[in-house]
Coordinates of C-alpha atoms and ligand atoms in Angstrom, one line a residue:
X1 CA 188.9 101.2 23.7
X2 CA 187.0 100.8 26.7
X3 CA 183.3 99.4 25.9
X4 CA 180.7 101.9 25.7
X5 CA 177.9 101.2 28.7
X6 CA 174.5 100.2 27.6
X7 CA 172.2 103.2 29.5
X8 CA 168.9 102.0 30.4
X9 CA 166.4 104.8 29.5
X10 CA 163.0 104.1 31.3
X11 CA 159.3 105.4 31.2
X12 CA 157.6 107.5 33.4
X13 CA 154.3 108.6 34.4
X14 CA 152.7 111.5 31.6
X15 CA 151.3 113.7 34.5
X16 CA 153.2 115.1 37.6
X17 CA 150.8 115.4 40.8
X18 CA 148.9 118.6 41.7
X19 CA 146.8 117.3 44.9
X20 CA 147.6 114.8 47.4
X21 CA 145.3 112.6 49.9
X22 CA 146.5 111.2 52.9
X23 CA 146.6 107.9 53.6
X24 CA 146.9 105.8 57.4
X25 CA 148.9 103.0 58.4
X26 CA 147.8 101.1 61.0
X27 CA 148.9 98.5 63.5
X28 CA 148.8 94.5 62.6
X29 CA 146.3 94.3 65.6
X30 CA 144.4 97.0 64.4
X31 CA 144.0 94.9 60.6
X32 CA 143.7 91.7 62.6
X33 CA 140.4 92.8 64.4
X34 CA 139.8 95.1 61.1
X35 CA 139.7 91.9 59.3
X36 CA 138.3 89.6 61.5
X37 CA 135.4 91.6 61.6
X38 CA 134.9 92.1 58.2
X39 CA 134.5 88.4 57.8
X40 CA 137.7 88.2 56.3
X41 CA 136.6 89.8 53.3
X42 CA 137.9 92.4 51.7
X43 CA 135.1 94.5 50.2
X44 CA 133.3 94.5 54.0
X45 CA 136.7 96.7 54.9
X46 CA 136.7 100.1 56.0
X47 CA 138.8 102.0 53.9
X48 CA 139.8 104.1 56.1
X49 CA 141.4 101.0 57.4
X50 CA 143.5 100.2 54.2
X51 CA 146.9 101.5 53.7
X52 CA 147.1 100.7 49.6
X53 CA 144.3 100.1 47.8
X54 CA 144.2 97.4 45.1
X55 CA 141.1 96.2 45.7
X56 CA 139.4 97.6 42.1
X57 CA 140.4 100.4 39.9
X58 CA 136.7 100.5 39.1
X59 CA 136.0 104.1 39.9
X60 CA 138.9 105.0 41.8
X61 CA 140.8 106.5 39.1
X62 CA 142.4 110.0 39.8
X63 CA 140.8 112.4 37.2
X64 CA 142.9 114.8 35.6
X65 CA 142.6 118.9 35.7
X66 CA 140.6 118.8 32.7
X67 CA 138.1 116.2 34.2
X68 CA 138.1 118.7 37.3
X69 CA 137.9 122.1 35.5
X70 CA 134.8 120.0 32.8
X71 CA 132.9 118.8 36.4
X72 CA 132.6 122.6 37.4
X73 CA 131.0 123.2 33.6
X74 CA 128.1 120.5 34.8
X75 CA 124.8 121.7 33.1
X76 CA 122.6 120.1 35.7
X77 CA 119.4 121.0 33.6
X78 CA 117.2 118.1 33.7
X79 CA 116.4 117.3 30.4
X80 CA 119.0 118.0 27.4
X81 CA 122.5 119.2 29.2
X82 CA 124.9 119.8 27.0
X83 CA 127.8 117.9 28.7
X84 CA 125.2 115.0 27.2
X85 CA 125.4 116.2 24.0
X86 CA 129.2 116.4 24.7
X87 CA 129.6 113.0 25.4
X88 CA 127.7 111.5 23.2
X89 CA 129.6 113.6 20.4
X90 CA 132.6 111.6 21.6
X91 CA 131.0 108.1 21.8
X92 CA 130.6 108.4 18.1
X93 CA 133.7 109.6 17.5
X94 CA 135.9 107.3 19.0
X95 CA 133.5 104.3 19.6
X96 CA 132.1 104.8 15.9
X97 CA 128.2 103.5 17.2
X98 CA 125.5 106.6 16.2
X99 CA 122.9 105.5 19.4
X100 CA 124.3 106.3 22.9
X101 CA 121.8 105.5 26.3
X102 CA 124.1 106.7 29.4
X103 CA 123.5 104.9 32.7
X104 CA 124.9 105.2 36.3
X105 CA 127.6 102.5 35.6
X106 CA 128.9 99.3 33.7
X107 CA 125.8 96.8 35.1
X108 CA 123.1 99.2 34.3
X109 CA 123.8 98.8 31.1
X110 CA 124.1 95.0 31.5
X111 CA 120.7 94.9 32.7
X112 CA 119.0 96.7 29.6
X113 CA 120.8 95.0 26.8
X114 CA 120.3 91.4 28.9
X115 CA 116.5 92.7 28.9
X116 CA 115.9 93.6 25.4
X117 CA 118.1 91.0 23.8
X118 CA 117.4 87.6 25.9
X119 CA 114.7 85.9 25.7
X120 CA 113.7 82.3 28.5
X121 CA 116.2 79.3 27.5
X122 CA 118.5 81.0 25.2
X123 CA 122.0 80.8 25.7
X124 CA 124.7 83.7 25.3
X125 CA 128.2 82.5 24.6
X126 CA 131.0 85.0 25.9
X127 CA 135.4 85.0 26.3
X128 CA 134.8 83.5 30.3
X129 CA 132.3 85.3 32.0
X130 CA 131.9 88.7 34.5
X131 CA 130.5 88.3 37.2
X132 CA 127.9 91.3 37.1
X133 CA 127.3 90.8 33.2
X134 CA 126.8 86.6 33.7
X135 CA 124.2 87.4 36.5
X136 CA 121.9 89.8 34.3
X137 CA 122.3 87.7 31.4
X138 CA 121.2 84.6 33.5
X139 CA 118.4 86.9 35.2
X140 CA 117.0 88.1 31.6
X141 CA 116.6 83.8 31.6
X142 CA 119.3 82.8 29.6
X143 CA 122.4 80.2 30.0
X144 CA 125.9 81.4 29.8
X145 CA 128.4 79.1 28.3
X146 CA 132.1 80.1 28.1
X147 CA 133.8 79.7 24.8
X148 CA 137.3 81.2 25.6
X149 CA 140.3 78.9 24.2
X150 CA 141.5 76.6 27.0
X151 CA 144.7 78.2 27.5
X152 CA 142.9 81.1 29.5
X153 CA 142.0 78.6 32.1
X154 CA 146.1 77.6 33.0
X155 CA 147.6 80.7 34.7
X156 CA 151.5 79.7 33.0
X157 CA 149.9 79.6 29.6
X158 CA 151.9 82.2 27.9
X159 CA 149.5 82.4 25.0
X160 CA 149.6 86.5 24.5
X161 CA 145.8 86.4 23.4
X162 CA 144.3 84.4 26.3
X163 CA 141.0 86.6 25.7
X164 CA 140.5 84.8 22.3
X165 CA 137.4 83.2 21.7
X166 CA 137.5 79.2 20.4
X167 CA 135.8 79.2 17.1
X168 CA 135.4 75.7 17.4
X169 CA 134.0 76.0 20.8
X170 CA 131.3 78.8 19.5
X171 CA 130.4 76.6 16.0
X172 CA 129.7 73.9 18.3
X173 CA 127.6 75.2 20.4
X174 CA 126.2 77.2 17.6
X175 CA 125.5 73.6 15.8
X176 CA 123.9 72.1 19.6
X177 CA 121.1 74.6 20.5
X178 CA 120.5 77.1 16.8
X179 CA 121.3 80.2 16.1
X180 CA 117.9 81.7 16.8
X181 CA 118.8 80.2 20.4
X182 CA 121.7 82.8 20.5
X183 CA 120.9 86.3 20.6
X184 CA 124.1 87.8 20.8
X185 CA 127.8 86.6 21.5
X186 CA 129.0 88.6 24.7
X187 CA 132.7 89.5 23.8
X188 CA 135.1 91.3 26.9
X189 CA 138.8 92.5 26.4
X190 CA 140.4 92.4 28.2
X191 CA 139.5 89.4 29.7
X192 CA 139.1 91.0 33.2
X193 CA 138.4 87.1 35.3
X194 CA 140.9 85.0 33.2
X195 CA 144.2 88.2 34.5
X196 CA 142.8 90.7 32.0
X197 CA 143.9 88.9 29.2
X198 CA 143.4 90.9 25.5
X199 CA 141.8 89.2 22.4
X200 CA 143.4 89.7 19.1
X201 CA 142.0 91.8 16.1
X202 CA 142.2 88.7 13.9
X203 CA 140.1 86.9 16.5
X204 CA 137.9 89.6 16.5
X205 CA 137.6 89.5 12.8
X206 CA 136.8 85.8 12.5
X207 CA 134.2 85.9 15.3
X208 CA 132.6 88.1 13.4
X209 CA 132.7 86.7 10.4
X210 CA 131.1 83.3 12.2
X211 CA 128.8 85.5 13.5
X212 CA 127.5 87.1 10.4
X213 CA 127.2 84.0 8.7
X214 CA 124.8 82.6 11.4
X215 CA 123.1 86.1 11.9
X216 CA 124.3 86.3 15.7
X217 CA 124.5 89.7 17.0
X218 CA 128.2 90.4 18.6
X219 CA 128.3 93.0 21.5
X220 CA 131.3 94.6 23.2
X221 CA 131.9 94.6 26.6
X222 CA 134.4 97.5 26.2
X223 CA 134.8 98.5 30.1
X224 CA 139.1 98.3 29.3
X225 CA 138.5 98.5 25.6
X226 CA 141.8 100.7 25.4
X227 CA 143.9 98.6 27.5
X228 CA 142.9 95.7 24.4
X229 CA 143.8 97.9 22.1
X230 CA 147.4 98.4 23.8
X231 CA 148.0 94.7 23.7
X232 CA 147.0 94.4 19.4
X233 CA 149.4 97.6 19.1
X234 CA 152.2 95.8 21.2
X235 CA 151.4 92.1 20.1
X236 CA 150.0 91.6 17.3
X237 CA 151.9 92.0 13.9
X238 CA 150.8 94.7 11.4
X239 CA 149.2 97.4 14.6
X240 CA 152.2 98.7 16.1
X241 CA 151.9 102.0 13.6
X242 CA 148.2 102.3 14.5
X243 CA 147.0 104.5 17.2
X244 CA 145.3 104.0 20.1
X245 CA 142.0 105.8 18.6
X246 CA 142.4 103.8 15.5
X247 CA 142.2 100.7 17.1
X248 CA 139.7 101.3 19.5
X249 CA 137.7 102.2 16.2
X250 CA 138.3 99.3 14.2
X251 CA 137.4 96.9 17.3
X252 CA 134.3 98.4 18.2
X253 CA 133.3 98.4 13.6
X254 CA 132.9 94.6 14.3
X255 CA 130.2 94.7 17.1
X256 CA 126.6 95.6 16.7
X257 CA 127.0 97.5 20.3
X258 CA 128.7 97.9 23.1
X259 CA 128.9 98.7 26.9
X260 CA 131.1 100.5 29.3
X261 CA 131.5 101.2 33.0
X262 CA 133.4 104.2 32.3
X263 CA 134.5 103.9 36.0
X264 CA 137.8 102.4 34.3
X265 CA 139.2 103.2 31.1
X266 CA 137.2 106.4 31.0
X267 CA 139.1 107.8 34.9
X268 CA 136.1 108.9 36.5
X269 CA 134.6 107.9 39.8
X270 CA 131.3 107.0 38.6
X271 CA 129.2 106.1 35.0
X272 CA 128.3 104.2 32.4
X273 CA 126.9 103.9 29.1
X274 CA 125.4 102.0 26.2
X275 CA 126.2 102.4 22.7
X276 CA 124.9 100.7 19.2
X277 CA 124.5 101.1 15.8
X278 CA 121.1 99.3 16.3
X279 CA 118.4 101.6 15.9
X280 CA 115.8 99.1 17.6
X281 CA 117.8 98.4 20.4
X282 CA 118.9 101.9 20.9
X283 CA 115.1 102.9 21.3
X284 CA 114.0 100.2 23.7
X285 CA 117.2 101.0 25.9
X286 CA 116.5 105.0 25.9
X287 CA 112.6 104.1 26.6
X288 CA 114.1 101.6 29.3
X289 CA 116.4 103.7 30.7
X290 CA 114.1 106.5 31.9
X291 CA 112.5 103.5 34.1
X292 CA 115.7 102.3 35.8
X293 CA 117.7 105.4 35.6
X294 CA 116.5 108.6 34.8
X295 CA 115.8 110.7 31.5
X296 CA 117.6 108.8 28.4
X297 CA 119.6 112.7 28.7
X298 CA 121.6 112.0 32.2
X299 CA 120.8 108.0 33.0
X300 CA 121.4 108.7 36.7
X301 CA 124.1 110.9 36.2
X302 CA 124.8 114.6 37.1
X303 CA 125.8 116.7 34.1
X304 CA 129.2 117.1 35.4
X305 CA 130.0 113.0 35.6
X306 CA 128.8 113.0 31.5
X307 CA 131.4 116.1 31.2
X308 CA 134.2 114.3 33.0
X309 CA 133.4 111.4 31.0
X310 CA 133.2 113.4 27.5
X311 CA 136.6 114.5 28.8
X312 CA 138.2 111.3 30.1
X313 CA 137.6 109.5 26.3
X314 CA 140.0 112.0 25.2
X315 CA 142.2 111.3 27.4
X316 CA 141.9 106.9 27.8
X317 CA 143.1 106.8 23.9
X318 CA 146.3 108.8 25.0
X319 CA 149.2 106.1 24.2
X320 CA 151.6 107.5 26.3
X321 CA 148.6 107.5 30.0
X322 CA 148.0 103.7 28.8
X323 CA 151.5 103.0 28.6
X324 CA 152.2 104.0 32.1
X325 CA 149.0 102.5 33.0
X326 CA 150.2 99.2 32.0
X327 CA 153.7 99.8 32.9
X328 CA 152.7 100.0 36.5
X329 CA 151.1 96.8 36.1
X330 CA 154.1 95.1 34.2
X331 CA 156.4 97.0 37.0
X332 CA 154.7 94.4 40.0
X333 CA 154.9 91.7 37.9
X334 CA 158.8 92.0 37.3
X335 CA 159.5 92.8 41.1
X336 CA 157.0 90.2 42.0
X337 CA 158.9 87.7 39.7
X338 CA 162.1 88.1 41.5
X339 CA 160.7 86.5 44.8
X340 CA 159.2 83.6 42.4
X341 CA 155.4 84.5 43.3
X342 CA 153.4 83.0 41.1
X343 CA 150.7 84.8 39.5
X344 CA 149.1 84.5 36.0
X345 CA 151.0 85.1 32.9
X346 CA 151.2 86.9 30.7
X347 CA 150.3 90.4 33.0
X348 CA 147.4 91.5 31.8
X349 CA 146.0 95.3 31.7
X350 CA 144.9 96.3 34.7
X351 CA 145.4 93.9 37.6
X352 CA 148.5 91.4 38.8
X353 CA 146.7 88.2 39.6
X354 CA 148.5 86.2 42.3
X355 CA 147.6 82.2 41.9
X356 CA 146.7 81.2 45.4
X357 CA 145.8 77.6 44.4
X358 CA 149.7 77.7 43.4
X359 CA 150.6 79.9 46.5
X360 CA 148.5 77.8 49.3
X361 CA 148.8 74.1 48.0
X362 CA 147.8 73.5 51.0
X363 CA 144.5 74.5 51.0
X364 CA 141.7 72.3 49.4
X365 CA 139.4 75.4 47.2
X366 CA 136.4 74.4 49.4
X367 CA 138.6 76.4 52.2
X368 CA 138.8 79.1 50.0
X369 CA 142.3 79.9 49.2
X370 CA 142.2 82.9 47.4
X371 CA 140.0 84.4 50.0
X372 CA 142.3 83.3 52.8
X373 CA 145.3 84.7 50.8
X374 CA 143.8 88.6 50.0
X375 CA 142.7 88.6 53.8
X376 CA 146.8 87.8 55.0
X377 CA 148.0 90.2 52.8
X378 CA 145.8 93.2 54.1
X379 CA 146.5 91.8 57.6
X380 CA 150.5 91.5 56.5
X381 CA 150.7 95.3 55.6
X382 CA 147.0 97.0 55.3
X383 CA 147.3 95.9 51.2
X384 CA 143.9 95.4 49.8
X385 CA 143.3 93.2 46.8
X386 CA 140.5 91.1 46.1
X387 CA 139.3 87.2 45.5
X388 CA 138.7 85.5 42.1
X389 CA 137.9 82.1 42.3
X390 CA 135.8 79.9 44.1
X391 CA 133.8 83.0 45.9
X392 CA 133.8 84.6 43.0
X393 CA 132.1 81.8 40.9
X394 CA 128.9 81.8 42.4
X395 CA 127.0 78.5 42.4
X396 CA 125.4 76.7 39.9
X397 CA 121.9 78.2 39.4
X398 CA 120.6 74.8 38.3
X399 CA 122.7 72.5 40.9
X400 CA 123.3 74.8 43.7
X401 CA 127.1 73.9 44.2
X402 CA 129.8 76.0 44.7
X403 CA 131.3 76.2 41.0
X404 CA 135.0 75.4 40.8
X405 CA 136.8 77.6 38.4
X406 CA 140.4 76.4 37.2
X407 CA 141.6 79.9 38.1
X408 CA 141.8 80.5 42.3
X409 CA 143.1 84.5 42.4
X410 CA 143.9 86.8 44.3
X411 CA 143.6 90.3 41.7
X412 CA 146.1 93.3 42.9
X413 CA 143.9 96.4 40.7
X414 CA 145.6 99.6 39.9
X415 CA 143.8 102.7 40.1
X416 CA 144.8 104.8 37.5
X417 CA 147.2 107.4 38.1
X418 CA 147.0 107.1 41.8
X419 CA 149.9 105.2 43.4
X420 CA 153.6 105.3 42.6
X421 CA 156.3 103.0 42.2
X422 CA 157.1 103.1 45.9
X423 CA 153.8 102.4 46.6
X424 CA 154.0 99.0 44.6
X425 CA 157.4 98.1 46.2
X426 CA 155.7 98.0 49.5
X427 CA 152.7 96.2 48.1
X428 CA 155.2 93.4 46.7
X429 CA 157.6 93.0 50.3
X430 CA 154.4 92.1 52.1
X431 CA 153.4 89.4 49.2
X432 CA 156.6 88.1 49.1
X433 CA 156.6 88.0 52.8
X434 CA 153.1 86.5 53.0
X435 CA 154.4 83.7 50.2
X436 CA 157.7 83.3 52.4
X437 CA 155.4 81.9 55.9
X438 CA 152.4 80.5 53.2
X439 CA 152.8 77.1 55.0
X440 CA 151.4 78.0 58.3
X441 CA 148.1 79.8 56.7
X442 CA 144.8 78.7 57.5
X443 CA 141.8 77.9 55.2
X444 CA 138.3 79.6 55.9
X445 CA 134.9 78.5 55.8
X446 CA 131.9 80.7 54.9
X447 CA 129.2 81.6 57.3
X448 CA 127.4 83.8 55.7
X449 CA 126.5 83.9 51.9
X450 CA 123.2 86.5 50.3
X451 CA 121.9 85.1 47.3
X452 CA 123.4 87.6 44.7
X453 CA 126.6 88.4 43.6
X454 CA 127.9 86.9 46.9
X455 CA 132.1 87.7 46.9
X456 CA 130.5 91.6 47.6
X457 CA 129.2 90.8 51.1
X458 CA 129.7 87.0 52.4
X459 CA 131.6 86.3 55.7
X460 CA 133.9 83.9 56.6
X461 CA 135.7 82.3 59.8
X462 CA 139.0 80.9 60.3
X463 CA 139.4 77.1 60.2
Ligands
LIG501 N1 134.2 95.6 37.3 C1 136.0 95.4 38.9 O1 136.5 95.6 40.0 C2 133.8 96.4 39.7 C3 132.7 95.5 40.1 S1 133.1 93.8 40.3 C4 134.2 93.8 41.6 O2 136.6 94.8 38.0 C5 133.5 94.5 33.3 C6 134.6 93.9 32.4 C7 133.8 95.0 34.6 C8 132.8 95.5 35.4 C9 133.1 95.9 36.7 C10 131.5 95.7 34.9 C11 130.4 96.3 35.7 C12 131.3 95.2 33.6 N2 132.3 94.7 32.8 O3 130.9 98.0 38.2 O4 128.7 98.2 37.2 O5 135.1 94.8 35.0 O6 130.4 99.9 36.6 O7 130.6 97.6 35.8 C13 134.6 95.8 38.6 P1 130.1 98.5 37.0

């Protein structure tokens, strides 16, 4: 008897698509002088003068009908609109934490719990550190010190929970400067810098455990919360029955608060909030928030951002949207694979991350590999991605040096629910293209650099 064929049966996306938006291709001499006057940096592009978009998927998800139909339902009453009252029903319910402060987005947030929670010459430990969070942590007047294990700094290590924290690392440091030194321990996941790599529930547990003991408050970077969640369900023994929801929920009952720029996980274009069980901190942030953002009832939101918000919770702890969320990402990673790019494993949530120090061996990182390599990409085929390394890092606010991170990337983002599979095959031929001719590629040097947050706007020239 003839043996029966194994039939592949394959995912696909939950949603079909209702409205479209154009898009442009352009020339190679049209991206050429596009980048070249952009510095060769990718966020000083027009986007009008990008073909596919990878450069974030912070706020450039597509929202769904709901999210559209909820915007026209905006109460844009200034005090008290109920799409607030909406949302902050849901932060309870799914995040668990009672107090809820919106803000415009993720960094707002940043800013008021840096404020009310550092104090001159502390120290905040975190899982490797965000840009925007280090920088109002280290503006509040504290030090930053990473206590991620060491296998999140090797891109090959195939460690599934690269966005664990080092217990050792933490007790140590714990045991150097005091407790009382350390107001909170600044915990991400996934680990957006080190590939968007998830922590594991039983890290969680025994962070929080340490903490307790040495009455450290633990807060909850939880901008991709449900893309960590999907990795404990997939990964870690004794999850796969949970839900999404669940899990989100048993996270977050470790942490004394949490942020979000809801610009990802949530699929809107633009907000933020903070969350706690703290009632202290909760009522310095909503007496903060009305001097930064607006009333403690919008925080620089209209009422119809809170509603697509209140909406797009419902929607983030949907397995079967976070599935093909991550399958999208998995999908690069597997075509990428077969033209032996290297890029750091295991694929994370939300981003491919290519690994130009590997890619351009060439290039010393004071010319800036991953830099160089986003900018031949988008000049390759009008593909935008963008640098995480060197640029990135910032310098040292005590030495002034460039800091070297271990990790030189280039990060391809997914929106969510944007691009198709087609679109990611023609995102991978120019890589693997770019890769093929990576030998005659030249570094950069910078020539312009402002004094915050500089990856946003410095300018470079070719070597
Ligand atoms: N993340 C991203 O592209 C947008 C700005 S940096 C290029 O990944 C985390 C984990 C983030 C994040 C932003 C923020 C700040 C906080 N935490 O951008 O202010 O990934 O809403 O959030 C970006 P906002």
């Amino acid at each position: 008897m003839a043996k029966k064929k194994i039939i592949k049966r394959s995912w696909a996306e939950p949603f079909k698509i209702k409205v479209v938006e154009p898009i442009k291709m352009t020339t190679r001499t049209e991206r050429e002088k596009a980048a070249k006057e952009a510095g060769y940096n990718t966020f000083l592009i027009k986007s009008d003068d990008v073909y596919i978009d990878l450069l974030t998927d912070s706020g450039t998800n597509a929202m769904s009908d709901r999210q559209w139909a909820g915007m026209m339902m905006g109460d844009e009453a200034y005090a008290g609109s109920k799409n607030f009252y909406h949302l902050w029903d849901n932060v309870k319910k799914y995040y668990g934490m009672p107090h809820f402060v919106p803000t415009h987005q993720g960094r707002a947030a940043e800013h008021m719990i840096s404020k009310i929670m550092i104090k001159q010459g502390d120290y905040v430990p975190g899982n490797m550190y965000f840009t925007t969070t280090r920088l109002h942590q280290e503006l509040a007047g504290a030090t930053f010190v990473d206590v991620i294990v060491d296998e999140a700094h090797d891109p090959k290590n195939e460690n599934p929970f690269k966005g664990n924290i080092d217990l050792n690392k933490l007790e140590d440091l714990i045991k150097k400067v005091g407790a009382k030194k350390i107001p909170y321990v600044s915990m991400a996941g996934p680990v957006n810098m080190a590939g968007g790599q998830p922590f594991s529930m039983k890290n969680l547990k025994d962070v929080s455990v340490l903490c307790n003991k040495h009455k450290i408050k633990l807060w909850f970077d939880a901008t991709r919360a449900c893309e960590n969640a999907y990795f404990i369900k997939e990964k870690e023994k004794g999850y796969a029955n949970k839900t999404i929801a669940e899990l989100l929920k048993e996270m977050c009952s470790y942490y004394d608060g949490l942020w979000v720029s809801a610009k990802k996980d949530l699929m809107v274009n633009i907000g933020g909030f903070l969350a706690t069980r703290n009632k202290r901190v909760y009522e310095e942030a909503r007496n903060m928030v009305v001097v930064y953002e607006g009333l403690h009832t919008y925080g620089g939101l209209a009422g119809r951002d809170m509603e697509a918000m209140a909406i797009g919770i419902e929607e983030m702890v949907e397995y079967d949207n976070i599935r093909a969320r991550i399958g999208q990402v998995e999908y690069c990673g597997h075509e990428l694979e077969k033209y032996g790019v290297p890029f750091v494993k295991p694929i994370g949530g939300h981003a491919i991350f290519l690994d130009a120090k590997r890619i351009l061996k060439h290039l010393p990182q004071n010319q800036f590999p991953a830099q160089t390599l986003a900018a031949e990409i988008y000049v390759d085929s009008g593909v935008r991605g963008m640098e995480r390394g060197v640029v990135s890092a910032g310098r040292d606010p005590e030495t002034g040096d460039h800091r070297y991170p271990n990790l030189e990337l280039v990060r391809l983002t997914f929106p969510r629910r944007v691009y198709t599979q087609a679109h990611i095959d023609v995102a991978v031929e120019s890589i693997a293209s770019v890769y093929e001719n990576r030998k005659n590629v030249k570094g950069l040097k910078m020539v312009y650099e402002p004094k915050y947050l500089r990856f946003f706007q410095c300018k470079f020239e070719k070597l």
